[in-house]
């Protein structure tokens, strides 16, 4: 991934609409992008949870949530390789419920966004670019 793609992707992940969406899905007061992205891993004996070993602690800490970066964000950031990414967000409110960890992926505790609507796309683009 080029530094330009990384910078653009970071801006999308840090924008207020993305943070609000993560917080809403996690049922907490707010969320802040922790600056960590990684490519999800296939199941293996070395990485049982689909996450690099050094990042597994985020799955067990209720102050953090791992989300799959929505395909629309990947496309808008012109990030085509790797084809899938996860991002880690710090939750501003620790009142997260168990719902957070049981849907949709029980093994990794990640949130999946099937579709991500930014509302007014021009306004979103202006926030990011």
mmCIF file of C-alpha atoms in Angstrom, residues 15-85:
data_model
loop_
_atom_site.group_PDB
_atom_site.id
_atom_site.type_symbol
_atom_site.label_atom_id
_atom_site.label_comp_id
_atom_site.label_asym_id
_atom_site.label_seq_id
_atom_site.Cartn_x
_atom_site.Cartn_y
_atom_site.Cartn_z
ATOM 1 C CA UNK A 15 -13.713 10.996 9.826
ATOM 2 C CA UNK A 16 -16.643 11.806 12.089
ATOM 3 C CA UNK A 17 -19.165 9.802 10.061
ATOM 4 C CA UNK A 18 -17.118 6.612 10.304
ATOM 5 C CA UNK A 19 -16.538 7.108 14.032
ATOM 6 C CA UNK A 20 -20.265 7.708 14.559
ATOM 7 C CA UNK A 21 -21.127 4.564 12.589
ATOM 8 C CA UNK A 22 -18.719 2.428 14.629
ATOM 9 C CA UNK A 23 -20.030 3.902 17.895
ATOM 10 C CA UNK A 24 -23.625 3.347 16.807
ATOM 11 C CA UNK A 25 -23.019 -0.271 15.806
ATOM 12 C CA UNK A 26 -21.086 -0.897 19.034
ATOM 13 C CA UNK A 27 -23.845 0.801 21.045
ATOM 14 C CA UNK A 28 -21.449 3.164 22.815
ATOM 15 C CA UNK A 29 -21.111 6.924 23.147
ATOM 16 C CA UNK A 30 -18.195 7.323 20.752
ATOM 17 C CA UNK A 31 -15.267 5.686 19.029
ATOM 18 C CA UNK A 32 -11.824 6.842 17.951
ATOM 19 C CA UNK A 33 -9.677 5.192 15.303
ATOM 20 C CA UNK A 34 -6.645 3.738 17.124
ATOM 21 C CA UNK A 35 -4.397 4.025 14.075
ATOM 22 C CA UNK A 36 -4.098 0.267 13.600
ATOM 23 C CA UNK A 37 -5.116 -1.617 10.471
ATOM 24 C CA UNK A 38 -4.282 -5.168 9.512
ATOM 25 C CA UNK A 39 -5.184 -7.786 6.959
ATOM 26 C CA UNK A 40 -7.481 -10.445 8.471
ATOM 27 C CA UNK A 41 -5.841 -13.846 8.661
ATOM 28 C CA UNK A 42 -7.265 -17.258 7.843
ATOM 29 C CA UNK A 43 -7.746 -19.638 10.737
ATOM 30 C CA UNK A 44 -4.592 -21.472 11.729
ATOM 31 C CA UNK A 45 -3.188 -23.043 14.860
ATOM 32 C CA UNK A 46 -0.832 -20.098 15.195
ATOM 33 C CA UNK A 47 -3.602 -17.498 14.794
ATOM 34 C CA UNK A 48 -6.817 -19.011 16.067
ATOM 35 C CA UNK A 49 -8.841 -15.809 15.927
ATOM 36 C CA UNK A 50 -7.969 -14.435 12.489
ATOM 37 C CA UNK A 51 -5.860 -11.679 14.010
ATOM 38 C CA UNK A 52 -2.079 -11.372 14.233
ATOM 39 C CA UNK A 53 -0.985 -12.662 17.656
ATOM 40 C CA UNK A 54 0.327 -9.261 18.748
ATOM 41 C CA UNK A 55 -3.137 -7.718 18.215
ATOM 42 C CA UNK A 56 -5.253 -10.378 19.967
ATOM 43 C CA UNK A 57 -5.257 -8.335 23.159
ATOM 44 C CA UNK A 58 -7.585 -5.835 21.442
ATOM 45 C CA UNK A 59 -10.201 -8.569 20.990
ATOM 46 C CA UNK A 60 -10.295 -9.252 24.712
ATOM 47 C CA UNK A 61 -10.326 -5.618 25.811
ATOM 48 C CA UNK A 62 -13.824 -4.105 25.898
ATOM 49 C CA UNK A 63 -12.321 -0.658 25.389
ATOM 50 C CA UNK A 64 -11.534 -1.602 21.785
ATOM 51 C CA UNK A 65 -13.430 -2.984 18.806
ATOM 52 C CA UNK A 66 -12.088 -4.515 15.614
ATOM 53 C CA UNK A 67 -14.100 -3.685 12.498
ATOM 54 C CA UNK A 68 -13.845 -4.818 8.933
ATOM 55 C CA UNK A 69 -13.123 -1.773 6.795
ATOM 56 C CA UNK A 70 -16.189 -1.374 4.547
ATOM 57 C CA UNK A 71 -15.560 -2.123 0.864
ATOM 58 C CA UNK A 72 -16.854 1.349 -0.036
ATOM 59 C CA UNK A 73 -14.134 2.911 2.116
ATOM 60 C CA UNK A 74 -11.483 0.666 0.569
ATOM 61 C CA UNK A 75 -12.666 1.661 -2.906
ATOM 62 C CA UNK A 76 -12.862 5.390 -2.155
ATOM 63 C CA UNK A 77 -9.356 5.287 -0.681
ATOM 64 C CA UNK A 78 -8.192 3.425 -3.811
ATOM 65 C CA UNK A 79 -6.958 0.571 -1.636
ATOM 66 C CA UNK A 80 -7.154 -2.535 -3.804
ATOM 67 C CA UNK A 81 -4.403 -4.590 -2.213
ATOM 68 C CA UNK A 82 -4.914 -6.110 0.239
ATOM 69 C CA UNK A 83 -8.545 -6.691 -0.679
ATOM 70 C CA UNK A 84 -9.706 -6.818 2.963
ATOM 71 C CA UNK A 85 -8.615 -4.848 5.993
#
